[in-house]
XYZ file of C-alpha atoms in Angstrom:
747
model
C -40.701 -13.387 43.472
C -37.754 -13.533 41.102
C -38.324 -11.802 37.789
C -37.461 -13.793 34.644
C -36.007 -11.567 31.944
C -35.209 -12.878 28.472
C -32.999 -10.898 26.186
C -34.480 -9.671 22.912
C -32.146 -9.762 19.893
C -32.067 -6.374 18.175
C -29.696 -5.887 15.217
C -27.325 -8.569 16.484
C -27.304 -7.349 20.115
C -29.062 -8.944 23.105
C -30.959 -6.141 24.845
C -32.530 -6.271 28.315
C -33.999 -3.557 30.498
C -34.301 -3.817 34.287
C -36.165 -1.099 36.175
C -35.863 -0.824 39.948
C -39.062 0.491 41.530
C -39.387 0.601 45.330
C -35.868 -0.730 45.715
C -34.070 -3.444 43.810
C -35.587 -6.793 42.899
C -33.115 -9.469 41.778
C -33.576 -10.735 38.283
C -32.777 -13.948 36.475
C -31.557 -13.234 32.954
C -31.108 -15.611 30.039
C -28.367 -14.762 27.543
C -27.025 -16.476 24.433
C -23.323 -17.316 24.246
C -21.108 -15.236 21.969
C -23.676 -12.507 21.231
C -22.975 -8.979 22.601
C -25.337 -8.109 25.449
C -26.638 -4.710 26.622
C -28.376 -4.700 30.001
C -29.954 -1.330 30.834
C -30.471 -0.729 34.551
C -32.878 2.054 35.454
C -32.940 3.170 39.066
C -36.375 4.756 39.257
C -36.616 5.271 43.020
C -34.142 5.836 45.881
C -32.828 2.790 47.704
C -29.966 2.406 50.135
C -28.898 -0.878 48.598
C -28.901 0.079 44.947
C -25.893 2.314 44.449
C -23.679 0.253 42.177
C -23.843 -2.595 39.697
C -21.283 -5.386 39.931
C -20.621 -8.101 37.333
C -17.514 -9.445 39.027
C -16.666 -12.144 36.467
C -16.761 -9.570 33.696
C -14.702 -7.023 35.638
C -17.574 -4.526 35.635
C -18.318 -2.170 38.532
C -20.562 0.801 37.747
C -22.141 3.357 40.118
C -25.756 4.285 39.454
C -27.697 7.272 40.793
C -31.396 7.857 41.366
C -33.439 8.180 38.156
C -30.357 7.237 36.164
C -29.880 4.694 33.420
C -26.730 2.608 33.172
C -25.971 0.345 30.219
C -23.780 -2.666 31.030
C -22.104 -4.174 27.965
C -20.297 -7.498 27.677
C -20.247 -10.608 25.506
C -21.158 -13.750 27.511
C -18.765 -16.635 26.814
C -18.969 -19.063 29.750
C -22.014 -21.339 29.684
C -24.006 -21.900 32.871
C -25.292 -19.781 35.738
C -23.481 -16.613 36.906
C -24.197 -13.959 39.527
C -24.311 -10.186 39.559
C -25.214 -7.796 42.341
C -26.544 -4.311 42.891
C -25.439 -2.297 45.879
C -24.954 -4.654 48.760
C -23.689 -8.053 47.633
C -26.634 -9.777 49.311
C -28.878 -8.248 46.642
C -27.912 -10.752 43.983
C -29.317 -11.462 40.595
C -28.219 -14.190 38.219
C -27.894 -14.834 34.524
C -27.684 -18.081 32.602
C -25.648 -18.328 29.412
C -27.011 -20.784 26.849
C -25.947 -21.767 23.352
C -27.183 -19.701 20.428
C -30.710 -20.704 19.528
C -30.467 -20.007 15.823
C -28.129 -18.450 13.360
C -29.332 -15.096 12.111
C -28.091 -13.092 9.157
C -25.420 -10.516 9.943
C -26.010 -6.817 9.305
C -23.701 -6.886 6.276
C -25.438 -9.944 4.834
C -28.823 -8.244 5.218
C -27.464 -5.097 3.551
C -26.095 -6.947 0.505
C -29.297 -8.941 0.040
C -31.281 -5.689 0.293
C -28.932 -3.995 -2.196
C -29.433 -6.818 -4.749
C -33.220 -6.434 -4.621
C -33.044 -2.613 -4.601
C -31.457 -2.632 -8.088
C -34.636 -3.872 -9.859
C -36.640 -1.274 -7.882
C -34.477 1.492 -9.348
C -34.795 -0.014 -12.871
C -38.577 -0.271 -12.520
C -38.866 3.355 -11.313
C -36.760 4.628 -14.218
C -38.832 2.512 -16.632
C -42.057 3.865 -15.194
C -40.891 7.492 -15.446
C -39.751 7.035 -19.058
C -42.966 5.212 -20.004
C -41.187 2.024 -21.095
C -42.799 -0.098 -18.367
C -46.545 -0.521 -17.862
C -48.331 0.087 -14.568
C -49.098 -3.617 -14.260
C -45.443 -4.640 -14.653
C -44.433 -1.866 -12.229
C -46.927 -2.994 -9.598
C -46.041 -6.690 -9.667
C -42.309 -6.041 -10.181
C -42.054 -3.793 -7.123
C -44.060 -6.338 -5.108
C -41.680 -9.177 -6.040
C -38.559 -7.069 -5.345
C -39.775 -5.518 -2.073
C -41.117 -8.684 -0.414
C -37.645 -10.253 0.147
C -36.390 -6.873 1.395
C -39.230 -6.744 3.944
C -38.480 -10.301 5.105
C -34.689 -9.928 5.324
C -34.238 -6.261 6.281
C -37.604 -5.261 7.688
C -38.031 -8.249 10.008
C -35.472 -7.183 12.679
C -36.857 -3.612 12.761
C -40.416 -4.893 13.172
C -39.292 -7.230 16.000
C -37.414 -4.365 17.688
C -40.418 -2.028 17.363
C -42.745 -4.680 18.814
C -40.397 -5.343 21.735
C -40.224 -1.594 22.447
C -44.021 -1.274 22.184
C -44.535 -4.051 24.760
C -42.261 -2.117 27.135
C -44.121 1.140 26.358
C -41.050 2.596 24.654
C -40.422 3.991 21.179
C -37.240 4.306 19.201
C -36.122 5.047 15.663
C -36.755 1.387 14.788
C -40.432 2.062 15.543
C -40.605 4.681 12.780
C -38.777 2.470 10.301
C -41.071 -0.458 11.096
C -44.270 1.611 10.923
C -43.351 3.488 7.744
C -42.311 0.365 5.861
C -45.036 -1.915 7.218
C -47.868 0.538 6.492
C -46.515 1.283 3.007
C -46.123 -2.452 2.256
C -49.455 -3.634 3.687
C -51.392 -0.801 2.038
C -49.675 -1.555 -1.289
C -50.503 -5.250 -0.894
C -54.221 -4.416 -0.576
C -53.992 -1.824 -3.348
C -52.296 -4.382 -5.659
C -55.412 -6.565 -5.713
C -57.831 -3.600 -5.629
C -56.311 -2.045 -8.732
C -55.119 1.090 -6.880
C -51.647 2.795 -6.991
C -48.986 0.894 -5.009
C -45.953 2.189 -3.092
C -43.857 -0.944 -2.480
C -40.686 0.844 -3.590
C -41.033 3.351 -0.716
C -40.658 0.526 1.820
C -37.710 -0.937 -0.126
C -35.817 2.349 -0.364
C -36.439 3.204 3.295
C -34.880 -0.081 4.424
C -31.956 0.259 2.001
C -30.984 3.714 3.283
C -31.472 2.797 6.933
C -29.285 -0.302 6.510
C -26.676 1.771 4.657
C -26.407 4.031 7.718
C -26.253 1.007 10.033
C -23.427 -0.543 7.963
C -21.394 2.669 8.214
C -21.957 2.707 11.950
C -21.048 -0.964 12.312
C -17.779 -0.364 10.487
C -16.924 2.274 13.091
C -17.635 -0.197 15.876
C -15.505 -2.989 14.397
C -12.446 -1.690 16.232
C -13.231 -3.853 19.238
C -10.536 -3.549 21.828
C -8.144 -6.471 22.336
C -6.192 -4.647 25.020
C -6.313 -7.376 27.644
C -5.168 -10.054 25.203
C -2.331 -7.811 24.012
C -1.207 -7.305 27.589
C -1.265 -10.998 28.339
C 0.847 -11.616 25.242
C 3.596 -9.548 26.865
C 4.052 -12.165 29.561
C 6.852 -14.655 29.328
C 5.317 -18.019 28.387
C 7.870 -20.086 30.333
C 10.416 -19.649 33.106
C 13.727 -21.393 33.862
C 13.069 -22.669 37.383
C 15.322 -24.599 39.772
C 13.956 -28.145 40.139
C 15.971 -30.959 41.761
C 19.291 -29.079 41.616
C 18.971 -28.144 37.944
C 17.225 -25.376 35.992
C 14.374 -26.545 33.751
C 11.850 -24.739 31.558
C 8.353 -24.817 33.023
C 5.100 -23.125 31.902
C 4.410 -19.796 33.568
C 1.345 -21.105 35.426
C 3.540 -23.669 37.224
C 5.787 -21.012 38.815
C 5.187 -20.737 42.568
C 6.131 -18.153 45.172
C 9.614 -18.965 46.481
C 10.867 -20.592 43.243
C 14.386 -19.678 42.117
C 14.318 -18.478 38.505
C 17.252 -17.894 36.148
C 16.981 -15.253 33.418
C 19.627 -14.753 30.734
C 20.493 -11.566 28.761
C 17.760 -10.611 26.287
C 15.075 -12.712 28.017
C 11.864 -11.543 29.687
C 11.603 -11.741 33.441
C 8.769 -14.181 34.125
C 7.263 -12.882 37.400
C 7.911 -10.283 40.096
C 10.718 -11.182 42.472
C 13.948 -10.322 44.324
C 17.476 -10.858 42.927
C 19.523 -13.402 44.901
C 22.487 -13.726 42.521
C 24.088 -11.752 39.680
C 24.158 -8.179 38.370
C 22.482 -6.756 35.280
C 20.608 -3.790 33.841
C 16.868 -4.157 33.259
C 14.800 -2.282 30.684
C 11.701 -1.288 32.692
C 10.680 1.644 30.490
C 7.473 0.095 29.183
C 6.220 -0.695 32.670
C 7.562 2.077 34.890
C 8.271 4.871 32.406
C 11.890 5.157 33.541
C 13.807 6.272 30.461
C 17.145 4.604 31.307
C 17.801 0.940 32.164
C 17.886 0.201 35.869
C 20.895 -1.560 37.363
C 19.973 -4.590 39.470
C 22.028 -6.547 41.987
C 21.392 -8.833 44.955
C 18.410 -7.655 47.026
C 16.805 -5.536 44.241
C 13.276 -6.193 43.008
C 12.498 -7.172 39.416
C 9.173 -6.826 37.593
C 7.604 -9.527 35.447
C 7.596 -8.947 31.636
C 10.510 -6.445 31.772
C 13.609 -7.301 29.715
C 16.999 -8.350 31.105
C 19.666 -6.485 29.122
C 23.167 -7.546 30.044
C 23.949 -10.109 32.800
C 22.464 -13.396 34.012
C 20.269 -13.071 37.106
C 18.837 -15.534 39.566
C 15.829 -14.229 41.469
C 13.270 -15.574 43.918
C 9.625 -15.391 42.827
C 7.658 -13.124 45.175
C 4.443 -12.483 43.219
C 2.908 -14.831 40.660
C -0.328 -15.064 38.693
C -2.814 -12.297 39.499
C -0.479 -10.660 42.022
C 2.153 -9.454 39.502
C 2.364 -5.815 38.418
C 1.390 -6.743 34.846
C -1.619 -8.780 36.022
C -2.812 -5.806 38.075
C -2.479 -3.562 35.018
C -4.437 -6.178 33.006
C -7.202 -6.138 35.615
C -7.311 -2.357 35.728
C -7.530 -2.006 31.941
C -10.254 -4.662 31.794
C -12.386 -2.900 34.399
C -11.790 0.547 32.912
C -12.713 -0.486 29.381
C -15.764 -2.536 30.245
C -17.190 0.129 32.516
C -16.941 3.066 30.146
C -20.164 3.318 28.173
C -20.332 5.191 24.855
C -22.110 8.511 24.755
C -25.744 8.198 23.840
C -26.241 9.267 20.268
C -28.102 12.497 19.676
C -30.730 10.774 17.545
C -31.496 8.349 20.373
C -32.052 11.228 22.772
C -34.762 12.742 20.617
C -36.392 9.457 19.545
C -38.441 9.205 22.725
C -40.285 12.411 21.778
C -39.972 12.450 17.985
C -41.219 8.931 17.242
C -44.477 9.002 19.230
C -45.146 12.533 17.918
C -44.817 11.393 14.287
C -46.993 8.310 14.839
C -49.693 10.417 16.496
C -49.391 12.987 13.679
C -49.841 10.248 11.051
C -52.964 8.953 12.817
C -54.327 12.487 13.321
C -53.701 13.251 9.629
C -55.756 10.203 8.571
C -58.533 11.016 11.068
C -58.762 14.688 10.101
C -58.997 13.912 6.396
C -61.339 10.935 6.691
C -63.609 12.153 9.500
C -63.505 15.949 9.758
C -63.027 16.891 6.120
C -64.978 14.043 4.544
C -68.047 16.098 3.787
C -66.312 19.445 3.327
C -65.643 21.330 0.178
C -64.972 18.992 -2.746
C -61.381 20.116 -3.197
C -60.601 19.144 0.405
C -62.777 16.101 0.723
C -61.015 12.769 0.940
C -61.912 9.134 0.565
C -60.588 6.397 2.843
C -57.760 5.679 0.394
C -56.762 9.340 0.060
C -56.864 9.830 3.837
C -54.732 6.728 4.335
C -52.252 7.943 1.726
C -51.842 11.253 3.587
C -51.198 9.359 6.860
C -48.724 6.979 5.179
C -46.932 9.893 3.492
C -46.409 11.530 6.907
C -44.830 8.349 8.299
C -42.591 7.914 5.244
C -41.343 11.503 5.001
C -40.555 11.403 8.744
C -38.664 8.121 8.445
C -35.171 8.745 9.827
C -33.046 7.606 6.878
C -31.161 10.887 6.759
C -30.943 10.897 10.547
C -29.514 7.389 10.416
C -26.881 8.503 7.906
C -26.053 11.886 9.478
C -23.626 10.616 12.090
C -22.012 7.484 10.565
C -21.283 9.049 7.143
C -19.597 12.092 8.693
C -17.636 9.756 10.967
C -16.548 7.641 8.001
C -15.344 10.644 6.008
C -13.813 12.342 9.065
C -11.963 9.229 10.174
C -10.807 8.532 6.621
C -9.332 11.989 6.208
C -7.849 11.894 9.704
C -6.111 8.627 8.843
C -4.479 10.285 5.823
C -3.103 12.922 8.214
C -1.718 10.258 10.547
C -4.610 10.389 13.045
C -6.544 7.132 13.488
C -9.899 7.602 15.266
C -10.896 4.203 16.649
C -14.489 5.036 17.555
C -17.084 7.724 17.134
C -17.489 8.619 20.796
C -14.079 10.296 20.838
C -15.447 12.955 18.483
C -18.084 13.927 21.007
C -15.787 13.680 24.025
C -12.887 15.634 22.559
C -15.073 18.717 22.239
C -15.249 18.936 26.011
C -11.556 18.261 26.833
C -9.988 20.958 29.013
C -6.732 19.278 30.061
C -4.333 17.214 27.976
C -1.871 15.005 29.866
C 1.320 13.617 28.313
C 3.517 10.700 29.265
C 7.205 11.669 28.994
C 9.375 8.802 27.784
C 8.682 7.919 24.159
C 5.812 10.401 23.933
C 7.306 13.845 24.507
C 10.859 12.522 24.208
C 12.665 10.228 21.761
C 12.710 7.420 24.331
C 16.449 6.779 24.260
C 19.420 8.851 25.435
C 21.683 10.871 23.146
C 24.966 12.692 23.809
C 24.050 16.338 24.399
C 27.327 17.848 25.738
C 31.049 17.050 25.423
C 33.407 18.933 27.776
C 37.096 18.826 26.901
C 38.799 17.998 23.620
C 35.806 16.660 21.679
C 37.760 14.397 19.332
C 39.868 12.877 22.117
C 37.065 12.536 24.684
C 34.484 11.157 22.255
C 37.005 8.910 20.438
C 38.313 7.239 23.612
C 34.832 6.963 25.171
C 33.382 5.347 22.032
C 36.296 2.914 21.744
C 35.605 1.718 25.299
C 31.827 1.636 24.938
C 31.909 -0.290 21.673
C 32.438 -3.442 23.734
C 29.575 -2.590 26.131
C 25.863 -3.413 25.735
C 24.515 -0.563 27.879
C 22.077 1.851 26.164
C 24.290 4.784 27.223
C 27.112 3.050 25.384
C 24.975 2.872 22.239
C 24.421 6.644 22.386
C 28.176 7.370 22.695
C 29.114 4.968 19.865
C 26.391 6.418 17.626
C 27.632 9.996 18.195
C 31.235 8.995 17.398
C 30.154 7.136 14.253
C 28.215 10.185 13.065
C 31.359 12.298 13.645
C 33.391 9.871 11.515
C 35.815 8.950 14.331
C 37.894 5.764 14.179
C 37.642 3.288 17.042
C 40.817 2.130 18.778
C 41.614 -1.351 20.054
C 40.773 -1.928 23.719
C 42.593 -4.443 25.907
C 41.628 -5.787 29.345
C 38.076 -4.435 29.028
C 36.070 -4.477 32.270
C 32.496 -3.530 33.074
C 32.232 -2.258 36.645
C 28.587 -2.669 37.750
C 26.978 0.594 38.793
C 30.141 2.578 38.001
C 31.206 2.339 34.360
C 33.803 0.631 32.135
C 37.588 0.531 31.916
C 40.291 -0.760 29.575
C 43.707 -0.130 28.041
C 43.987 1.914 24.847
C 47.433 2.431 23.313
C 49.076 1.339 26.577
C 47.107 3.828 28.702
C 44.496 2.994 31.356
C 41.184 4.611 30.343
C 38.134 4.901 32.621
C 34.631 6.001 31.655
C 31.936 6.202 34.296
C 30.244 8.127 37.104
C 31.772 9.858 40.119
C 32.044 6.519 42.006
C 34.936 5.609 39.710
C 36.918 8.733 40.632
C 37.437 8.113 44.348
C 41.185 8.654 44.168
C 41.155 11.411 41.556
C 40.923 15.152 41.962
C 38.047 16.828 40.184
C 38.984 20.378 39.246
C 36.634 23.213 40.186
C 35.932 23.845 36.504
C 34.787 20.244 35.982
C 32.873 20.310 39.286
C 30.969 23.442 38.249
C 30.178 21.937 34.861
C 29.030 18.715 36.527
C 26.594 20.595 38.802
C 25.335 22.683 35.904
C 24.623 19.619 33.749
C 22.979 17.709 36.598
C 20.659 20.680 37.215
C 19.532 20.159 33.629
C 18.702 16.553 34.626
C 21.406 15.084 32.389
C 23.366 11.895 33.062
C 27.072 12.826 33.308
C 30.031 10.448 32.844
C 33.749 11.256 33.291
C 36.598 10.199 31.011
C 39.932 9.643 32.765
C 43.272 8.623 31.235
C 45.963 7.309 33.618
C 44.091 8.722 36.629
C 43.721 12.183 35.040
C 40.288 13.519 34.108
C 40.223 14.491 30.437
C 36.605 15.481 30.007
C 32.902 14.948 30.566
C 30.068 13.507 28.504
C 26.447 14.445 29.199
C 23.549 12.287 27.977
C 19.819 12.846 28.030
C 16.579 11.563 26.579
C 15.819 14.658 24.454
C 12.396 16.099 23.510
C 10.966 15.268 20.095
C 11.607 17.918 17.484
C 7.979 19.035 17.218
C 7.051 18.720 20.902
C 7.486 22.426 21.714
C 5.414 23.552 18.698
C 2.660 21.034 19.471
C 2.407 22.193 23.100
C 2.213 25.878 22.069
C -0.522 25.078 19.493
C -2.575 23.228 22.110
C -2.230 26.158 24.508
C -3.530 28.491 21.761
C -6.654 26.335 21.678
C -7.180 26.945 25.370
C -5.984 23.562 26.643
C -4.071 23.036 29.878
C -0.972 20.799 29.446
C 0.327 18.362 32.084
C 3.229 15.874 32.133
C 2.578 12.573 33.959
C 5.570 10.258 34.236
C 7.169 7.475 36.233
C 10.576 9.158 35.818
C 12.116 11.281 38.575
C 11.004 14.879 39.178
C 14.300 16.536 38.158
C 14.401 14.903 34.720
C 10.686 15.514 34.163
C 10.841 19.199 35.131
C 13.855 19.801 32.873
C 12.047 18.350 29.843
C 8.834 20.216 30.700
C 10.685 23.545 30.853
C 12.244 22.910 27.448
C 8.924 22.371 25.693
C 6.643 24.681 27.683
C 4.513 22.277 29.754
C 3.046 23.960 32.836
C 2.385 21.173 35.345
C 4.507 18.093 36.117
C 3.430 14.991 38.056
C 6.496 12.715 38.417
C 7.517 9.445 40.077
C 4.118 7.863 39.446
C 3.648 4.074 39.371
C 1.582 2.517 36.525
C -1.456 1.826 38.705
C -1.216 5.377 40.129
C -1.372 7.001 36.687
C -5.067 6.192 36.369
C -5.640 7.620 39.862
C -3.909 10.875 38.858
C -6.126 11.071 35.767
C -9.209 10.650 37.981
C -8.007 13.549 40.155
C -7.554 15.782 37.113
C -11.032 14.770 35.854
C -12.558 16.434 38.912
C -11.822 19.760 37.223
C -13.058 18.748 33.737
C -12.609 16.393 30.782
C -9.089 14.972 30.322
C -7.205 13.578 27.317
C -4.101 11.449 27.892
C -1.264 10.829 25.415
C 1.013 7.819 26.015
C 2.940 4.985 24.408
C 3.875 2.318 26.981
C 2.418 -0.573 28.920
C 2.421 1.639 31.980
C 0.152 4.087 30.158
C -2.599 1.552 29.386
C -4.693 2.161 32.549
C -4.468 5.944 32.118
C -5.400 5.663 28.422
C -8.430 3.569 29.383
C -9.817 5.851 32.118
C -9.129 9.179 30.372
C -12.088 10.755 28.584
C -9.980 10.584 25.410
C -6.991 8.209 25.188
C -4.365 9.077 22.545
C -1.578 6.598 21.732
C 1.650 7.154 19.800
C 1.829 4.887 16.762
C 5.360 3.780 17.594
C 4.249 2.716 21.086
C 3.315 -0.726 22.367
C 0.342 -2.680 21.032
C -1.383 -2.490 24.390
C -1.173 1.315 24.464
C -2.600 1.485 20.945
C -5.400 -0.942 21.828
C -6.304 0.927 25.025
C -6.563 4.276 23.250
C -9.451 5.932 21.416
C -7.148 7.680 18.995
C -3.768 6.668 17.528
C -1.103 8.954 16.018
C 0.179 6.650 13.278
C 3.014 8.970 12.204
C 4.324 9.329 15.766
C 4.131 13.110 15.240
C 2.921 15.152 18.235
C 1.387 17.731 15.883
C -1.081 14.935 15.171
C -2.633 15.713 18.579
C -3.386 19.236 17.341
C -4.755 17.906 14.031
C -6.863 15.399 15.961
C -8.503 18.177 17.968
C -9.114 20.277 14.844
C -10.405 17.403 12.706
C -12.645 16.111 15.475
C -14.189 19.543 15.904
C -14.862 19.885 12.165
C -16.313 16.364 11.959
C -18.563 16.930 14.954
C -19.764 20.239 13.507
C -20.492 18.445 10.235
C -22.599 15.879 12.139
C -24.618 18.732 13.650
C -25.067 20.260 10.157
C -26.201 16.886 8.802
C -28.716 16.514 11.613
C -29.962 20.026 10.852
C -30.508 19.125 7.174
C -32.204 15.868 8.124
C -34.626 17.682 10.424
C -35.286 20.474 7.919
C -36.698 17.902 5.489
C -38.990 16.638 8.214
C -40.063 20.113 9.296
C -40.882 21.159 5.707
C -42.000 17.780 4.414
C -44.372 16.641 7.160
C -46.907 19.518 6.736
C -46.875 18.987 2.942
C -47.283 15.218 3.362
C -50.152 15.818 5.813
C -51.988 17.771 3.096
C -51.839 21.147 4.850
C -51.206 22.856 1.493
C -53.418 20.617 -0.660
C -55.844 23.508 -1.097
C -53.253 25.292 -3.249
C -52.393 22.147 -5.154
C -49.277 21.220 -3.121
C -49.474 17.590 -1.997
C -47.017 14.786 -1.328
C -48.129 11.214 -1.955
C -46.177 8.279 -0.448
C -44.179 7.787 -3.652
C -43.022 11.408 -3.727
C -42.463 11.280 0.039
C -40.178 8.290 -0.551
C -38.259 10.252 -3.202
C -37.967 13.280 -0.902
C -36.732 11.011 1.862
C -34.158 9.529 -0.528
C -33.075 13.033 -1.622
C -32.600 14.046 2.008
C -30.313 11.043 2.436
C -28.329 12.044 -0.664
C -27.946 15.620 0.620
C -26.624 14.327 3.947
C -24.156 12.037 2.137
C -22.998 14.990 -0.010
C -22.574 17.158 3.087
C -20.411 14.467 4.703
C -18.253 14.091 1.567
C -17.591 17.854 1.539
C -15.757 17.288 4.831
C -12.874 16.038 2.669
C -12.311 19.607 1.495
C -12.369 21.342 4.904
C -9.161 23.223 5.675
C -6.943 21.679 8.360
C -3.599 23.270 9.303
């Protein structure tokens, strides 16, 4: 029989749990549109057909082992019935997406409402302590201020605790609900019985818990828009041949076999093969190739790359989901949706801690009311006193400080990191980065400047550079830009060029002062003799993976120019600092092996993986992950899949939007030393979280025995009111500890 599972709304998230016992039983799930959903699959027993979870429409494919839990997260958007499967596709479940049933208050709205009503609680407490407010005013005032807090803030925690109880589970919400509900209900009875009330304890508990939740929510607001950013890179239209003329049509109307015209400066719409024209294409953001690629008839072109110089006509070969960009989109979508955040440390202990505290509270009441009722007078306790001891235990154990320990440290740590040019996009990176053993770098734009510069001039520098720049001034090639820039920096004057010609795949030529001047590669020098000196220099420069061009005047070679995409100024220092911290460094690039190895040798990187296609980068990361946790640093579209699948993705701030969106961590200053600072800051922040958790637990360890009345015989007792104050003080100490993170030394 098909199991009907309805999602329960907990703190703005639809939560469902499916347990597989004696194999998998398909489930029918009901979800509300537009509300984030968390479906927890628990594989309790072995089954041959329950090895993976597939939500195909959401791009989710997750393996699941025996006695393992897997949380599937997505936000349902499409109304109606949808399918998912576990293991074999015949084992199908389904879920129906319906419209939201009712509008509930957001976390922030609940926090601000709670804050407004907490203010009178503070005023009343101060008034009571100073003697300016009577007990009667205090009692009724705290009742009136706490009741809205219980309705607005306490309601969701009570619902969550009840839902967990029905499933025989306990979480931190259970403690919050119990502590506040017992304190409130007891105080309600006490209000009419003329006994002391403790409404403010419930109010303060909820305020501090919500404060922690708000901090945490702020960390989670950086929801990835990677897929949308990628899709924005696509050309929106294409100039397609229709009825003997080229017309603009929407991208979705382009079909395989269409002839498409693309002009200089325009994006190539889809993948295809050139049938007419010559040009150079900037493919760096897709392939990682640092220099533009020359294209002529018969060459392939990739959708979303940029046509630099000439007009091309190409035949569409791959459209829609078949293009390289679409495949990258799909890969990023699957990678991001399948990677679940690390379970928080407080959640791990809640399963033991919460039931233990509840039992302890009940035992405390029972011991005082039953066992010690008729004992020595000093120890004897009435029903009210026994109940107060039990309530005090629940309140002192309430995890306000625990709830603040992680998010406050994250807030301070991320804030300080941002000032240093390191933007941490989520909290999980802080836990993951502790375990990283290998750090992998993209080359172009990450380790290097991303554009070529003139590195060597052989011959008379003024003559060679002056003539070369004069020729190249009329060219649009990126190599030309590098030559012109170098000449401008040297203060050289440009001469007039006549009969300028661009020879595709070879170079440029023209007449300067009546002389024929050529600038280009060896293909231009077929009829010229290259001296042994120039030949030796050529071989030497090519071994260094530099692009070499010759300058010839009237068929006589006058000199050489060498160009290269050079390493960033701080790359070598950053690599050495990472090595000092025990990290292995790897270069992963789409560029050729010679160029990659030359750059790696200059900056001290040990391992090089070159000539890798975008979709292969993620595969290479997976291979490296077999040996341990991996961080990846990149900047281009081609890096997005690798950034998504790496344990920690680090993007350069000057990179593409998609790279930044796919990453966990962004270097806003584009400084590679930021990687080092990121590792150091993350370590200090994580250590601070552990310290905060220690302080939070210390209060519980010390406070619970006092609250339980263990030391009442020597006059040391903790009523619910004092327990509430102690709980508040523990929260303040955790906040202070987090703020001190601002003063930690970072190199």
